[in-house]
């Protein structure tokens, strides 16, 4: 689902939703008006109100009305209203603020306040008054409203007149900008991909494309390859125009050229996929399976020419490693590169991708290699062509330039340390976490993965859940890949530990 939208209400359908919301809030919850069979309340100033709404898909989950025409509704409740108000101000009245009970305490209120700020700036409004229900005086105080005058209303529905200046409104809006995105109406991307992209990387991607035969492109590609090798201690790397699946097909071709019998280890979904690559390539291998989420115990490797496994088993958040003398190692590093330190100096072949923890766009993959064997297979899967030419086929300068920006903007040792601390902190606080040691992939078991993911998304957090292997097990995943605002994570923990989302 898309993140919440904050805007002026439009169309009869949305206005009808507002009438129903107002009935629920100001007739049933706060008894200001008499009940009716239609269960809708049309405000007496409806024709003069501007309604700012929070929209989740096609459903309004919160709203506030602004009105600039005098007399305000507060004039009727407080006849000498003007004596409490500063002069030389253009006032509006903020009315009918209401949020669905199940959405309170999330990102709806800050988003509505930001929408009010934008509207006030556009309409040159200097200040606002409100009749604040006495049930929420602390809330309005935090938003910058200052009480004035006596209480108004009835014993059942008592209100405090309050004032908010545009200066204070702007100051509070600036504070909201500094809030975690999940608390200001934006979605925090905690999926395994595509990940959130830094603005510098976005800007690099949106430059004009250049030919993959140009000197500019060749120079940038050389720099990218040099940085990838430095990041992993690899000797060589080929950058392919395709996903990690393509890179693993290239690895399979090299293993077939090597010959001999090998072992594919699996302790999760992506180890199983490596075994499928091996079968499709016609490799002679033993498939050693371990329970999902458990460690790999390689056992004896006598007579083996090669082994193939995942560096990070993304399905369960487990880091794997195998050391074996006299045996060539192939490693799937698609979700490991950029998240944990890697030393591929002892690895013959390794695959990687641009769209995971390197925090760039999907579409590029890598094969790190020591020596290259001729395969005689499909040209696009022939690592020998990449090793000899570097750019044997059409390439994307935009993707390469974005990856270059992603690689150069990060202090990688500091990034690994911070990610390790953050992952450990989060893993210790989220409920129902599967055992694992990857700092950036945390798998949780829930009663209903679709419902849990939807509730977290409504609170502003996107998580992984839709892959078949996750749905089958009622798992969701919180992934610290891409541009994840760390200050948003305490709110994620609080929401996740509430009775409904991930119980």
Tab-separated table of C-alpha atoms in Angstrom:
chain	number	residue	atom	x	y	z
A	1	UNK	CA	0.000	0.000	0.000
A	2	UNK	CA	1.175	3.585	-0.615
A	3	UNK	CA	2.015	5.854	2.321
A	4	UNK	CA	-0.641	8.177	3.693
A	5	UNK	CA	-1.569	11.214	1.612
A	6	UNK	CA	-2.317	14.549	3.301
A	7	UNK	CA	-4.322	17.009	1.202
A	8	UNK	CA	-7.551	18.955	0.784
A	9	UNK	CA	-10.605	16.681	0.601
A	10	UNK	CA	-12.127	16.306	-2.844
A	11	UNK	CA	-15.250	14.781	-4.312
A	12	UNK	CA	-18.588	13.755	-2.883
A	13	UNK	CA	-17.323	10.330	-1.833
A	14	UNK	CA	-14.719	11.855	0.496
A	15	UNK	CA	-17.193	14.398	1.849
A	16	UNK	CA	-19.582	11.580	2.722
A	17	UNK	CA	-16.765	9.839	4.552
A	18	UNK	CA	-16.181	13.062	6.502
A	19	UNK	CA	-19.832	13.271	7.545
A	20	UNK	CA	-19.585	9.703	8.880
A	21	UNK	CA	-16.323	10.455	10.688
A	22	UNK	CA	-17.794	13.567	12.263
A	23	UNK	CA	-20.787	11.592	13.490
A	24	UNK	CA	-18.529	9.006	15.056
A	25	UNK	CA	-16.307	11.635	16.714
A	26	UNK	CA	-18.695	14.455	17.655
A	27	UNK	CA	-21.921	12.557	18.274
A	28	UNK	CA	-20.897	9.155	19.602
A	29	UNK	CA	-17.486	9.813	21.180
A	30	UNK	CA	-17.937	13.436	22.254
A	31	UNK	CA	-21.693	14.028	22.704
A	32	UNK	CA	-21.986	17.476	21.116
A	33	UNK	CA	-24.880	16.710	18.778
A	34	UNK	CA	-27.968	14.464	18.844
A	35	UNK	CA	-27.869	11.004	17.318
A	36	UNK	CA	-29.638	10.219	14.035
A	37	UNK	CA	-30.486	7.096	12.078
A	38	UNK	CA	-28.322	8.106	9.113
A	39	UNK	CA	-25.241	8.142	11.337
A	40	UNK	CA	-23.862	11.205	9.568
A	41	UNK	CA	-23.226	14.705	10.869
A	42	UNK	CA	-23.047	17.645	8.461
A	43	UNK	CA	-21.301	20.566	10.101
A	44	UNK	CA	-23.273	23.802	10.161
A	45	UNK	CA	-20.363	25.595	8.493
A	46	UNK	CA	-19.826	22.846	5.953
A	47	UNK	CA	-20.062	25.181	2.956
A	48	UNK	CA	-17.318	27.430	4.377
A	49	UNK	CA	-14.953	24.763	5.691
A	50	UNK	CA	-11.732	23.672	4.001
A	51	UNK	CA	-11.132	20.038	4.991
A	52	UNK	CA	-7.593	18.737	5.191
A	53	UNK	CA	-7.573	14.961	5.303
A	54	UNK	CA	-5.257	11.995	5.865
A	55	UNK	CA	-6.042	9.402	3.210
A	56	UNK	CA	-5.009	5.752	3.409
A	57	UNK	CA	-5.642	4.381	-0.070
A	58	UNK	CA	-9.228	5.532	-0.589
A	59	UNK	CA	-10.155	5.785	3.086
A	60	UNK	CA	-10.018	8.959	5.163
A	61	UNK	CA	-8.495	8.115	8.544
A	62	UNK	CA	-8.241	11.637	9.949
A	63	UNK	CA	-9.297	15.189	9.152
A	64	UNK	CA	-9.332	18.776	10.308
A	65	UNK	CA	-11.419	21.713	9.091
A	66	UNK	CA	-10.188	25.287	8.634
A	67	UNK	CA	-12.481	28.287	8.324
A	68	UNK	CA	-11.547	31.955	7.944
A	69	UNK	CA	-14.982	33.649	7.847
A	70	UNK	CA	-16.246	35.366	11.005
A	71	UNK	CA	-18.147	34.882	13.143
A	72	UNK	CA	-16.348	31.711	14.180
A	73	UNK	CA	-18.178	28.991	16.043
A	74	UNK	CA	-16.102	30.102	19.032
A	75	UNK	CA	-17.722	33.584	18.783
A	76	UNK	CA	-21.014	31.997	19.802
A	77	UNK	CA	-19.411	30.189	22.743
A	78	UNK	CA	-17.309	33.166	23.887
A	79	UNK	CA	-19.112	36.424	22.988
A	80	UNK	CA	-16.157	38.690	23.809
A	81	UNK	CA	-13.699	36.618	21.805
A	82	UNK	CA	-11.812	39.560	20.262
A	83	UNK	CA	-10.575	40.869	23.582
A	84	UNK	CA	-8.539	37.683	24.013
A	85	UNK	CA	-6.967	37.807	20.547
A	86	UNK	CA	-3.937	39.782	19.317
A	87	UNK	CA	-4.645	42.457	16.741
A	88	UNK	CA	-3.365	42.709	13.174
A	89	UNK	CA	-3.596	38.976	12.617
A	90	UNK	CA	-5.469	37.033	9.948
A	91	UNK	CA	-7.171	34.263	11.878
A	92	UNK	CA	-8.625	30.958	10.934
A	93	UNK	CA	-10.571	28.628	13.137
A	94	UNK	CA	-9.329	25.059	13.406
A	95	UNK	CA	-12.300	22.782	13.862
A	96	UNK	CA	-13.435	19.181	13.784
A	97	UNK	CA	-10.011	17.637	14.331
A	98	UNK	CA	-10.633	13.908	14.475
A	99	UNK	CA	-8.645	10.745	13.882
A	100	UNK	CA	-9.931	7.203	13.856
A	101	UNK	CA	-9.255	5.729	17.314
A	102	UNK	CA	-7.169	2.887	15.879
A	103	UNK	CA	-4.909	5.385	14.089
A	104	UNK	CA	-4.218	7.690	17.009
A	105	UNK	CA	-0.655	7.783	18.234
A	106	UNK	CA	0.697	7.057	14.745
A	107	UNK	CA	1.669	9.317	11.867
A	108	UNK	CA	-1.751	10.850	11.178
A	109	UNK	CA	-1.713	13.823	13.560
A	110	UNK	CA	1.785	15.092	12.671
A	111	UNK	CA	0.932	14.764	9.003
A	112	UNK	CA	-2.285	16.752	9.426
A	113	UNK	CA	-0.443	19.460	11.360
A	114	UNK	CA	2.103	19.750	8.564
A	115	UNK	CA	-0.765	20.056	6.062
A	116	UNK	CA	-2.278	22.842	8.170
A	117	UNK	CA	1.079	24.646	8.184
A	118	UNK	CA	1.387	24.435	4.414
A	119	UNK	CA	-2.166	25.673	3.910
A	120	UNK	CA	-1.722	28.553	6.377
A	121	UNK	CA	1.464	29.672	4.625
A	122	UNK	CA	-0.226	29.556	1.226
A	123	UNK	CA	-3.257	31.541	2.444
A	124	UNK	CA	-1.204	34.012	4.543
A	125	UNK	CA	-2.999	33.037	7.741
A	126	UNK	CA	-1.333	34.514	10.840
A	127	UNK	CA	-2.970	32.626	13.683
A	128	UNK	CA	-5.576	30.046	14.575
A	129	UNK	CA	-8.112	29.501	17.329
A	130	UNK	CA	-9.640	26.234	18.404
A	131	UNK	CA	-12.187	24.888	20.852
A	132	UNK	CA	-10.110	22.074	22.327
A	133	UNK	CA	-11.857	19.219	24.066
A	134	UNK	CA	-10.676	19.096	27.656
A	135	UNK	CA	-9.920	15.399	27.119
A	136	UNK	CA	-6.961	16.353	24.893
A	137	UNK	CA	-5.524	19.528	26.441
A	138	UNK	CA	-2.053	18.019	26.823
A	139	UNK	CA	-2.056	17.045	23.172
A	140	UNK	CA	-3.007	20.533	21.996
A	141	UNK	CA	-0.409	22.009	24.315
A	142	UNK	CA	2.280	19.883	22.679
A	143	UNK	CA	1.112	21.196	19.311
A	144	UNK	CA	1.715	24.784	20.463
A	145	UNK	CA	-1.817	25.921	21.339
A	146	UNK	CA	-2.065	28.296	24.323
A	147	UNK	CA	-5.293	28.392	26.402
A	148	UNK	CA	-7.220	31.604	26.893
A	149	UNK	CA	-10.567	32.558	28.429
A	150	UNK	CA	-12.965	30.340	30.383
A	151	UNK	CA	-14.141	26.858	29.515
A	152	UNK	CA	-17.073	26.687	27.136
A	153	UNK	CA	-19.579	24.011	26.155
A	154	UNK	CA	-21.461	21.680	28.476
A	155	UNK	CA	-20.603	19.361	31.296
A	156	UNK	CA	-20.675	16.422	28.884
A	157	UNK	CA	-18.682	18.235	26.189
A	158	UNK	CA	-16.397	20.817	27.738
A	159	UNK	CA	-13.935	22.838	25.641
A	160	UNK	CA	-11.020	25.171	26.264
A	161	UNK	CA	-10.507	28.089	23.821
A	162	UNK	CA	-6.896	28.043	22.610
A	163	UNK	CA	-4.704	30.163	20.335
A	164	UNK	CA	-1.849	29.261	18.013
A	165	UNK	CA	0.294	31.849	16.193
A	166	UNK	CA	1.823	31.235	12.794
A	167	UNK	CA	5.298	31.635	14.296
A	168	UNK	CA	4.658	28.847	16.757
A	169	UNK	CA	2.982	26.786	14.050
A	170	UNK	CA	6.085	27.060	11.860
A	171	UNK	CA	8.352	26.212	14.776
A	172	UNK	CA	6.342	23.096	15.568
A	173	UNK	CA	6.329	22.193	11.881
A	174	UNK	CA	10.128	22.374	11.839
A	175	UNK	CA	10.201	20.026	14.803
A	176	UNK	CA	7.951	17.652	12.895
A	177	UNK	CA	10.318	17.713	9.915
A	178	UNK	CA	12.996	16.447	12.305
A	179	UNK	CA	10.761	13.609	13.469
A	180	UNK	CA	11.204	10.097	12.116
A	181	UNK	CA	9.450	9.742	8.761
A	182	UNK	CA	7.036	7.247	10.297
A	183	UNK	CA	5.783	10.007	12.597
A	184	UNK	CA	5.381	12.682	9.950
A	185	UNK	CA	3.367	10.777	7.407
A	186	UNK	CA	6.093	9.104	5.360
A	187	UNK	CA	6.794	5.390	5.050
A	188	UNK	CA	10.024	3.925	6.425
A	189	UNK	CA	11.290	1.251	4.032
A	190	UNK	CA	12.344	-1.800	6.057
A	191	UNK	CA	12.044	-4.275	3.187
A	192	UNK	CA	14.771	-6.362	1.589
A	193	UNK	CA	14.365	-4.410	-1.619
A	194	UNK	CA	13.949	-2.245	-3.473
A	195	UNK	CA	15.436	-0.226	-0.649
A	196	UNK	CA	15.211	3.463	0.222
A	197	UNK	CA	17.679	5.463	-1.877
A	198	UNK	CA	19.725	8.439	-0.667
A	199	UNK	CA	19.062	11.714	-2.557
A	200	UNK	CA	22.677	11.798	-3.784
A	201	UNK	CA	22.205	8.376	-5.378
A	202	UNK	CA	18.879	9.432	-6.871
A	203	UNK	CA	20.492	12.530	-8.361
A	204	UNK	CA	23.273	10.455	-9.912
A	205	UNK	CA	20.752	8.079	-11.468
A	206	UNK	CA	18.768	10.905	-13.034
A	207	UNK	CA	21.671	12.359	-15.009
A	208	UNK	CA	21.633	12.085	-18.795
A	209	UNK	CA	22.619	8.602	-20.027
A	210	UNK	CA	25.889	8.134	-21.913
A	211	UNK	CA	27.088	5.408	-24.249
A	212	UNK	CA	28.521	2.272	-22.680
A	213	UNK	CA	31.337	2.667	-25.242
A	214	UNK	CA	32.238	6.185	-24.115
A	215	UNK	CA	35.430	7.013	-22.231
A	216	UNK	CA	33.353	8.598	-19.465
A	217	UNK	CA	31.410	5.397	-18.867
A	218	UNK	CA	34.476	3.168	-19.017
A	219	UNK	CA	36.260	5.371	-16.480
A	220	UNK	CA	33.312	5.338	-14.071
A	221	UNK	CA	32.881	1.592	-14.435
A	222	UNK	CA	36.588	1.057	-13.656
A	223	UNK	CA	36.159	3.146	-10.501
A	224	UNK	CA	33.076	1.165	-9.462
A	225	UNK	CA	34.887	-2.137	-9.976
A	226	UNK	CA	37.901	-0.891	-8.026
A	227	UNK	CA	35.690	0.146	-5.113
A	228	UNK	CA	33.791	-3.134	-5.125
A	229	UNK	CA	37.059	-5.067	-4.966
A	230	UNK	CA	38.386	-2.834	-2.180
A	231	UNK	CA	35.153	-3.340	-0.259
A	232	UNK	CA	35.423	-7.130	-0.418
A	233	UNK	CA	39.172	-7.834	-0.780
A	234	UNK	CA	38.352	-9.552	-4.076
A	235	UNK	CA	40.871	-9.733	-6.908
A	236	UNK	CA	38.496	-9.083	-9.802
A	237	UNK	CA	34.862	-8.301	-10.437
A	238	UNK	CA	32.569	-8.252	-13.445
A	239	UNK	CA	29.591	-5.868	-13.356
A	240	UNK	CA	26.588	-7.307	-15.187
A	241	UNK	CA	23.416	-5.646	-16.388
A	242	UNK	CA	20.912	-7.841	-14.528
A	243	UNK	CA	19.903	-9.094	-11.088
A	244	UNK	CA	21.611	-11.388	-8.607
A	245	UNK	CA	19.908	-14.345	-10.267
A	246	UNK	CA	21.905	-13.597	-13.420
A	247	UNK	CA	25.137	-13.481	-11.412
A	248	UNK	CA	24.368	-16.875	-9.879
A	249	UNK	CA	23.708	-18.330	-13.341
A	250	UNK	CA	27.154	-17.080	-14.369
A	251	UNK	CA	28.650	-18.731	-11.271
A	252	UNK	CA	26.878	-21.976	-12.149
A	253	UNK	CA	28.457	-21.844	-15.604
A	254	UNK	CA	31.907	-21.556	-14.084
A	255	UNK	CA	31.252	-24.462	-11.728
A	256	UNK	CA	30.166	-26.599	-14.674
A	257	UNK	CA	33.379	-25.692	-16.523
A	258	UNK	CA	35.400	-26.651	-13.448
A	259	UNK	CA	33.822	-30.094	-13.360
A	260	UNK	CA	34.087	-32.576	-10.538
A	261	UNK	CA	31.570	-33.147	-7.783
A	262	UNK	CA	30.482	-30.366	-5.467
A	263	UNK	CA	28.282	-29.630	-2.493
A	264	UNK	CA	25.496	-27.058	-2.250
A	265	UNK	CA	24.651	-26.121	1.341
A	266	UNK	CA	21.246	-24.714	2.234
A	267	UNK	CA	19.677	-23.541	5.472
A	268	UNK	CA	16.903	-21.416	3.986
A	269	UNK	CA	15.120	-20.302	0.852
A	270	UNK	CA	18.124	-18.862	-0.950
A	271	UNK	CA	20.298	-21.886	-0.367
A	272	UNK	CA	17.473	-23.887	-1.923
A	273	UNK	CA	17.595	-21.547	-4.906
A	274	UNK	CA	21.330	-22.185	-5.309
A	275	UNK	CA	20.556	-25.893	-5.485
A	276	UNK	CA	18.032	-25.112	-8.203
A	277	UNK	CA	20.681	-23.154	-10.126
A	278	UNK	CA	22.967	-26.167	-9.806
A	279	UNK	CA	20.319	-28.599	-11.071
A	280	UNK	CA	19.428	-26.409	-14.026
A	281	UNK	CA	23.117	-26.113	-14.942
A	282	UNK	CA	23.490	-29.905	-14.859
A	283	UNK	CA	26.083	-29.858	-12.083
A	284	UNK	CA	27.190	-33.012	-10.279
A	285	UNK	CA	26.570	-32.159	-6.637
A	286	UNK	CA	25.328	-33.225	-3.246
A	287	UNK	CA	22.653	-31.052	-1.672
A	288	UNK	CA	23.260	-30.824	2.092
A	289	UNK	CA	20.199	-29.355	3.771
A	290	UNK	CA	20.078	-27.952	7.289
A	291	UNK	CA	17.012	-26.723	9.194
A	292	UNK	CA	16.011	-23.208	8.259
A	293	UNK	CA	17.637	-20.743	10.639
A	294	UNK	CA	20.289	-23.180	11.881
A	295	UNK	CA	24.028	-22.955	11.320
A	296	UNK	CA	25.739	-24.881	8.541
A	297	UNK	CA	28.054	-27.705	9.634
A	298	UNK	CA	29.991	-28.552	6.457
A	299	UNK	CA	31.186	-31.974	7.567
A	300	UNK	CA	33.719	-33.923	5.479
A	301	UNK	CA	34.388	-32.649	1.978
A	302	UNK	CA	36.624	-35.458	0.735
A	303	UNK	CA	36.502	-35.765	-3.012
A	304	UNK	CA	34.693	-32.451	-3.492
A	305	UNK	CA	35.908	-29.946	-6.067
A	306	UNK	CA	33.722	-27.068	-4.964
A	307	UNK	CA	31.119	-25.872	-2.455
A	308	UNK	CA	28.379	-23.267	-2.952
A	309	UNK	CA	26.409	-21.472	-0.225
A	310	UNK	CA	24.893	-18.147	0.803
A	311	UNK	CA	26.935	-15.658	2.824
A	312	UNK	CA	23.674	-14.342	4.281
A	313	UNK	CA	20.588	-16.524	4.225
A	314	UNK	CA	18.097	-13.720	3.750
A	315	UNK	CA	15.033	-15.808	4.555
A	316	UNK	CA	16.073	-16.263	8.203
A	317	UNK	CA	18.769	-13.653	8.856
A	318	UNK	CA	21.630	-16.110	9.332
A	319	UNK	CA	25.232	-15.427	8.305
A	320	UNK	CA	27.075	-18.469	6.919
A	321	UNK	CA	30.728	-19.270	6.381
A	322	UNK	CA	32.665	-22.347	5.316
A	323	UNK	CA	36.421	-22.844	5.147
A	324	UNK	CA	37.792	-25.797	3.237
A	325	UNK	CA	41.337	-26.422	2.038
A	326	UNK	CA	41.753	-27.631	-1.483
A	327	UNK	CA	38.110	-26.928	-2.323
A	328	UNK	CA	36.968	-23.988	-4.407
A	329	UNK	CA	34.339	-21.866	-2.685
A	330	UNK	CA	31.445	-20.098	-4.396
A	331	UNK	CA	29.493	-17.648	-2.262
A	332	UNK	CA	26.167	-15.897	-2.809
A	333	UNK	CA	26.764	-12.450	-1.293
A	334	UNK	CA	23.715	-10.727	-2.775
A	335	UNK	CA	22.292	-9.566	0.563
A	336	UNK	CA	25.582	-9.579	2.478
A	337	UNK	CA	27.622	-7.061	0.509
A	338	UNK	CA	27.260	-3.625	2.070
A	339	UNK	CA	25.861	-4.993	5.331
A	340	UNK	CA	28.759	-6.927	6.864
A	341	UNK	CA	32.519	-6.911	6.246
A	342	UNK	CA	33.455	-9.442	3.562
A	343	UNK	CA	36.825	-10.997	2.780
A	344	UNK	CA	36.565	-12.700	-0.585
A	345	UNK	CA	40.305	-13.113	-1.026
A	346	UNK	CA	39.963	-16.868	-0.379
A	347	UNK	CA	36.787	-17.263	-2.462
A	348	UNK	CA	36.915	-18.367	-6.080
A	349	UNK	CA	33.518	-16.976	-7.116
A	350	UNK	CA	30.993	-14.718	-5.401
A	351	UNK	CA	27.822	-13.011	-6.537
A	352	UNK	CA	26.418	-9.653	-5.465
A	353	UNK	CA	23.829	-7.068	-6.423
A	354	UNK	CA	23.339	-3.322	-6.347
A	355	UNK	CA	19.821	-3.108	-4.944
A	356	UNK	CA	20.213	-4.503	-1.436
A	357	UNK	CA	22.533	-3.284	1.335
A	358	UNK	CA	24.643	-1.216	-1.070
A	359	UNK	CA	21.551	1.001	-1.182
A	360	UNK	CA	21.436	1.642	-4.896
A	361	UNK	CA	18.886	0.759	-7.552
A	362	UNK	CA	18.302	-2.861	-8.534
A	363	UNK	CA	19.526	-3.843	-11.975
A	364	UNK	CA	23.252	-4.450	-11.614
A	365	UNK	CA	24.876	-7.636	-10.366
A	366	UNK	CA	28.458	-8.670	-9.765
A	367	UNK	CA	30.577	-11.748	-10.079
A	368	UNK	CA	33.777	-11.579	-8.057
A	369	UNK	CA	36.356	-14.041	-9.332
A	370	UNK	CA	39.901	-15.311	-9.085
A	371	UNK	CA	40.547	-17.123	-12.334
A	372	UNK	CA	38.118	-17.598	-15.208
A	373	UNK	CA	37.343	-20.778	-17.121
A	374	UNK	CA	35.980	-20.940	-20.679
A	375	UNK	CA	32.406	-22.209	-20.682
A	376	UNK	CA	31.251	-22.239	-24.286
A	377	UNK	CA	27.743	-21.514	-22.982
A	378	UNK	CA	25.376	-18.596	-23.705
A	379	UNK	CA	27.245	-15.380	-24.422
A	380	UNK	CA	25.426	-13.397	-21.743
A	381	UNK	CA	26.533	-15.905	-19.095
A	382	UNK	CA	30.142	-16.154	-20.265
A	383	UNK	CA	32.344	-14.667	-17.531
A	384	UNK	CA	35.338	-14.930	-19.855
A	385	UNK	CA	33.824	-12.238	-22.092
A	386	UNK	CA	33.388	-9.862	-19.138
A	387	UNK	CA	36.935	-10.535	-17.919
A	388	UNK	CA	38.405	-9.847	-21.362
A	389	UNK	CA	36.292	-6.861	-22.418
A	390	UNK	CA	34.783	-5.378	-19.249
A	391	UNK	CA	31.740	-4.162	-21.184
A	392	UNK	CA	30.887	-6.882	-23.693
A	393	UNK	CA	27.210	-5.897	-23.987
A	394	UNK	CA	24.932	-2.886	-23.664
A	395	UNK	CA	25.081	-1.405	-20.187
A	396	UNK	CA	23.264	1.265	-18.153
A	397	UNK	CA	25.313	4.363	-17.378
A	398	UNK	CA	22.557	5.567	-15.031
A	399	UNK	CA	22.726	2.454	-12.873
A	400	UNK	CA	26.518	2.503	-12.833
A	401	UNK	CA	26.589	6.176	-11.891
A	402	UNK	CA	24.065	5.614	-9.098
A	403	UNK	CA	26.092	2.685	-7.763
A	404	UNK	CA	29.232	4.825	-7.907
A	405	UNK	CA	27.495	7.453	-5.759
A	406	UNK	CA	26.279	4.790	-3.304
A	407	UNK	CA	29.767	3.326	-2.939
A	408	UNK	CA	31.569	6.637	-2.486
A	409	UNK	CA	29.254	8.398	-0.057
A	410	UNK	CA	29.575	5.829	2.776
A	411	UNK	CA	32.326	5.340	5.343
A	412	UNK	CA	32.038	1.571	5.181
A	413	UNK	CA	33.901	0.542	8.381
A	414	UNK	CA	31.841	3.027	10.394
A	415	UNK	CA	28.698	1.869	8.602
A	416	UNK	CA	29.333	-1.777	9.531
A	417	UNK	CA	29.858	-0.870	13.176
A	418	UNK	CA	26.713	1.245	13.359
A	419	UNK	CA	24.648	-1.397	11.585
A	420	UNK	CA	25.904	-4.081	13.969
A	421	UNK	CA	24.926	-1.975	16.998
A	422	UNK	CA	21.542	-1.046	15.564
A	423	UNK	CA	20.750	-4.589	14.509
A	424	UNK	CA	21.636	-5.988	17.916
A	425	UNK	CA	19.554	-3.312	19.639
A	426	UNK	CA	16.549	-4.018	17.414
A	427	UNK	CA	16.867	-7.808	17.543
A	428	UNK	CA	16.845	-7.671	21.359
A	429	UNK	CA	13.633	-5.612	21.459
A	430	UNK	CA	11.369	-6.894	18.714
A	431	UNK	CA	8.983	-9.712	19.708
A	432	UNK	CA	8.913	-13.249	18.315
A	433	UNK	CA	12.292	-12.988	16.575
A	434	UNK	CA	13.748	-16.077	14.941
A	435	UNK	CA	17.324	-16.910	15.978
A	436	UNK	CA	19.819	-15.260	13.671
A	437	UNK	CA	23.065	-13.326	13.579
A	438	UNK	CA	22.685	-11.009	10.581
A	439	UNK	CA	22.484	-7.402	11.799
A	440	UNK	CA	20.409	-6.248	8.847
A	441	UNK	CA	17.790	-9.008	8.419
A	442	UNK	CA	15.466	-9.807	11.328
A	443	UNK	CA	12.721	-12.373	10.804
A	444	UNK	CA	9.666	-12.432	13.074
A	445	UNK	CA	6.964	-15.052	13.357
A	446	UNK	CA	3.381	-13.765	13.588
A	447	UNK	CA	-0.149	-15.163	13.529
A	448	UNK	CA	-1.091	-13.514	10.234
A	449	UNK	CA	1.752	-12.041	8.177
A	450	UNK	CA	-0.490	-10.130	5.763
A	451	UNK	CA	-2.426	-8.496	8.594
A	452	UNK	CA	0.694	-7.738	10.635
A	453	UNK	CA	2.428	-6.154	7.628
A	454	UNK	CA	-0.668	-4.099	6.819
A	455	UNK	CA	-0.922	-2.780	10.386
A	456	UNK	CA	2.760	-1.866	10.454
A	457	UNK	CA	2.388	-0.177	7.080
A	458	UNK	CA	-0.540	1.888	8.335
A	459	UNK	CA	1.785	3.038	11.113
A	460	UNK	CA	4.386	4.061	8.514
A	461	UNK	CA	6.657	1.006	8.319
A	462	UNK	CA	7.084	-1.132	5.193
A	463	UNK	CA	8.276	-4.679	5.937
A	464	UNK	CA	8.843	-7.781	3.822
A	465	UNK	CA	6.108	-10.410	3.924
A	466	UNK	CA	4.742	-11.121	0.430
A	467	UNK	CA	7.273	-13.694	-0.808
A	468	UNK	CA	5.849	-17.209	-0.895
A	469	UNK	CA	8.257	-18.633	1.666
A	470	UNK	CA	7.343	-15.851	4.127
A	471	UNK	CA	3.592	-16.173	3.607
A	472	UNK	CA	3.710	-19.949	4.037
A	473	UNK	CA	5.308	-19.576	7.457
A	474	UNK	CA	3.542	-16.397	8.618
A	475	UNK	CA	6.850	-14.566	8.823
A	476	UNK	CA	7.598	-10.902	8.344
A	477	UNK	CA	11.036	-9.364	8.013
A	478	UNK	CA	12.525	-6.099	9.221
A	479	UNK	CA	15.551	-5.271	7.085
A	480	UNK	CA	18.085	-2.517	7.759
A	481	UNK	CA	19.092	-1.982	4.160
A	482	UNK	CA	19.070	1.300	2.280
A	483	UNK	CA	18.514	4.645	3.945
A	484	UNK	CA	16.854	3.583	7.198
A	485	UNK	CA	16.322	6.444	9.684
A	486	UNK	CA	17.554	4.966	12.961
A	487	UNK	CA	15.518	7.436	14.989
A	488	UNK	CA	12.334	5.793	13.659
A	489	UNK	CA	13.133	2.398	15.153
A	490	UNK	CA	11.968	3.043	18.742
A	491	UNK	CA	8.508	3.760	17.331
A	492	UNK	CA	8.684	0.493	15.368
A	493	UNK	CA	9.504	-1.413	18.552
A	494	UNK	CA	6.672	0.249	20.445
A	495	UNK	CA	4.134	-0.509	17.708
A	496	UNK	CA	5.400	-4.059	17.223
A	497	UNK	CA	5.058	-4.847	20.903
A	498	UNK	CA	1.456	-3.652	21.018
A	499	UNK	CA	-1.099	-6.472	21.314
A	500	UNK	CA	-2.261	-6.437	17.687
A	501	UNK	CA	0.494	-6.084	15.071
A	502	UNK	CA	2.922	-8.966	15.585
A	503	UNK	CA	1.404	-10.993	18.394
